[in-house]
PDB file of C-alpha atoms in Angstrom:
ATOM      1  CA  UNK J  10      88.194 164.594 114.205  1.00  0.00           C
ATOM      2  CA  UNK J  11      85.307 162.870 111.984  1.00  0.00           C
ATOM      3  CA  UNK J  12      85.032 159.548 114.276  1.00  0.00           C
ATOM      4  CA  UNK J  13      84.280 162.656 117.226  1.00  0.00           C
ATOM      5  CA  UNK J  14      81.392 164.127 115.651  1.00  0.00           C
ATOM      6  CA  UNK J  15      80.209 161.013 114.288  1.00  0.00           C
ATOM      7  CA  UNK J  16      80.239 158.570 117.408  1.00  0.00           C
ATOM      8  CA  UNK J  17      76.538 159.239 118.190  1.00  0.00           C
ATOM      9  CA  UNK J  18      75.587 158.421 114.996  1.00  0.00           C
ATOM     10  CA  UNK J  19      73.270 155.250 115.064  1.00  0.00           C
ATOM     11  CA  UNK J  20      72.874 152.749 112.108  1.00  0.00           C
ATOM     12  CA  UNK J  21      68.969 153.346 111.760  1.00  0.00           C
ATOM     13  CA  UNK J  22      69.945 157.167 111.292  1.00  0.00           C
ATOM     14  CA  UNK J  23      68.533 158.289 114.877  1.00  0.00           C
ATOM     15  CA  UNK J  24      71.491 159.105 115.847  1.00  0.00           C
ATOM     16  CA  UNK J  25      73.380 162.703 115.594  1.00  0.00           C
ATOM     17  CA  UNK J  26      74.776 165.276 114.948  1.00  0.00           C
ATOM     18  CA  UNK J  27      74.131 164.298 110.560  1.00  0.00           C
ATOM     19  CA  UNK J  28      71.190 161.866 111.321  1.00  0.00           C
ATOM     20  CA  UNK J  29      73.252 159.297 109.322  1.00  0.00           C
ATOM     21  CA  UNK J  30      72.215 155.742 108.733  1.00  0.00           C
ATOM     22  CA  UNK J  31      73.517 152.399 107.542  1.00  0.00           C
ATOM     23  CA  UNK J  32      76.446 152.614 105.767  1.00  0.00           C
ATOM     24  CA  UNK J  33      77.051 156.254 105.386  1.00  0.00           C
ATOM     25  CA  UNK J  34      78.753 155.582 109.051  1.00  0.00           C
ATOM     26  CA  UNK J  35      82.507 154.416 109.030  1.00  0.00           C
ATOM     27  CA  UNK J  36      83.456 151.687 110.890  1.00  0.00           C
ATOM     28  CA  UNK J  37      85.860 153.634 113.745  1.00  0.00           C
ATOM     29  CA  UNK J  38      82.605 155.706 114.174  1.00  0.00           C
ATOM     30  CA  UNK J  39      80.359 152.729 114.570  1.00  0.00           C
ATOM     31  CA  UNK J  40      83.095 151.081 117.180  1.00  0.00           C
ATOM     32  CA  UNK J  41      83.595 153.957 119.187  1.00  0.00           C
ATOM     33  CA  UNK J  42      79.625 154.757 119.456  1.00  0.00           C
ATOM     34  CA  UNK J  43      79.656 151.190 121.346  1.00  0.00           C
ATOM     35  CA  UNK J  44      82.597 152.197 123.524  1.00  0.00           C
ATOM     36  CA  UNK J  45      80.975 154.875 124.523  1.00  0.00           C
ATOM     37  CA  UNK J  46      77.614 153.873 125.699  1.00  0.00           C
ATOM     38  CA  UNK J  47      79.358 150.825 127.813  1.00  0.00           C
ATOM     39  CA  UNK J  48      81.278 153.838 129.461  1.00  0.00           C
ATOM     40  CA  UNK J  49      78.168 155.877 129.720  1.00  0.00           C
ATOM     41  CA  UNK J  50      76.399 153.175 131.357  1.00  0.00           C
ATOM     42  CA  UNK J  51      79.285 151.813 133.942  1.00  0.00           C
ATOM     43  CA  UNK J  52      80.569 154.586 135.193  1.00  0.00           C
ATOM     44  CA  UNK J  53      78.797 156.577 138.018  1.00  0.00           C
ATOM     45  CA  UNK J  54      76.906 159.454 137.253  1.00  0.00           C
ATOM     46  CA  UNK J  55      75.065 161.887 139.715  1.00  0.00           C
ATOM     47  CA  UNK J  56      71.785 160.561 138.459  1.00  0.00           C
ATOM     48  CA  UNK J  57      72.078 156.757 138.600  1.00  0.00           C
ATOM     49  CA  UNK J  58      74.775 154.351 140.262  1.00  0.00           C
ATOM     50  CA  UNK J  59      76.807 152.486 137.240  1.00  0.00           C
ATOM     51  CA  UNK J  60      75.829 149.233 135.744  1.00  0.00           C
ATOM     52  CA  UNK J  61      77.608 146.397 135.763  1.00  0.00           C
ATOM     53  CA  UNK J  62      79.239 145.344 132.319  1.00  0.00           C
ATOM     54  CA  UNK J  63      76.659 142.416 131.524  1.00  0.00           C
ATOM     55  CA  UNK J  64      73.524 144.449 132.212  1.00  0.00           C
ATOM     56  CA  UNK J  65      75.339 147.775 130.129  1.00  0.00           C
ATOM     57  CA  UNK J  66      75.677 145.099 127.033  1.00  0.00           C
ATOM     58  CA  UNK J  67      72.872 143.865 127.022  1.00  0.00           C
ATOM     59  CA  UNK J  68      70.686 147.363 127.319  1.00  0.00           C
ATOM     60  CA  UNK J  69      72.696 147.979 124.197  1.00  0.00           C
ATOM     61  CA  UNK J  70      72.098 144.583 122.176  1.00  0.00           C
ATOM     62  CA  UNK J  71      68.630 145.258 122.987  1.00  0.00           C
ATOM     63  CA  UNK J  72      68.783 148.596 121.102  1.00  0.00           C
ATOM     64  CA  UNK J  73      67.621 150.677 124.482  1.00  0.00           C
ATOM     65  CA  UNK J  74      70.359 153.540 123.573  1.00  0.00           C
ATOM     66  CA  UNK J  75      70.460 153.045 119.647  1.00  0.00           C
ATOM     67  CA  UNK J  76      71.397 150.510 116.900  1.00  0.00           C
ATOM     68  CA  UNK J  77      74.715 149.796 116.836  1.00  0.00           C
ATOM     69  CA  UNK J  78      76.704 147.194 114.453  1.00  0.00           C
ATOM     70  CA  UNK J  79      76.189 143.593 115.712  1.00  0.00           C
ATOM     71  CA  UNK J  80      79.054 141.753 114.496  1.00  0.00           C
ATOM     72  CA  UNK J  81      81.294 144.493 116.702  1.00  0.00           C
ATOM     73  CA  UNK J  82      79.049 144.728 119.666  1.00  0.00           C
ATOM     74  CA  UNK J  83      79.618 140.743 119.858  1.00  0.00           C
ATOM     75  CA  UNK J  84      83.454 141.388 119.357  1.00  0.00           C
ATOM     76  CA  UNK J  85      83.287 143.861 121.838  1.00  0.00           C
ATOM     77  CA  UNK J  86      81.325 141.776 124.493  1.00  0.00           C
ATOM     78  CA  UNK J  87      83.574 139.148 124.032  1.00  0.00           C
ATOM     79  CA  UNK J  88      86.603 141.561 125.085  1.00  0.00           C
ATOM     80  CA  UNK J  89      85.161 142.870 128.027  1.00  0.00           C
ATOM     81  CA  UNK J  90      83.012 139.958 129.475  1.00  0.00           C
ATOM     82  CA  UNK J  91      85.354 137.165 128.543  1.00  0.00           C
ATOM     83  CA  UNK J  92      88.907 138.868 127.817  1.00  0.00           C
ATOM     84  CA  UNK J  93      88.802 137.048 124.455  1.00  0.00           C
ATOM     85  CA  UNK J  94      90.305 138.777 121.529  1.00  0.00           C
ATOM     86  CA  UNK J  95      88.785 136.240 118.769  1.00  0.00           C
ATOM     87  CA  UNK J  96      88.064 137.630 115.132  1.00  0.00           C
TER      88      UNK J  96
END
């Protein structure tokens, strides 16, 4: 699946496996890339303990694992930190 092999794509084209930027990434692609750095931050690994969801989000609006879309990482925090589904 394209969303797969594109998920660690990163909108200022750091990203891989294509080094795509900008809008050459869909939209699924640019969604699930910030799904899956809030997993890859909270849940345990055998390197570090997990963070907690606040201190995952923010690492990620800061741009410390890659620029992701804004206007869904602020959808997306409002899911998981307030359990709000506004548009």
């Amino acid at each position: 699946d394209e969303v797969a092999a594109r998920h660690h794509e990163r909108l200022d084209g750091s990203g891989y496996p294509y080094g795509l930027a900008g809008a050459a990434i869909d939209e699924p692609s640019l969604l699930c890339a910030i799904v899956d750095m809030h997993v890859a931050l909270t849940e345990p690994r055998a390197y570090k303990p997990p963070l907690v969801d606040a201190e995952a989000l923010a690492l990620i609006d800061r741009g410390r694992v890659g620029a992701v879309e804004t206007q869904f990482l602020r959808r997306y925090r409002e899911l998981i930190l307030d359990g709000r589904t506004t548009v």
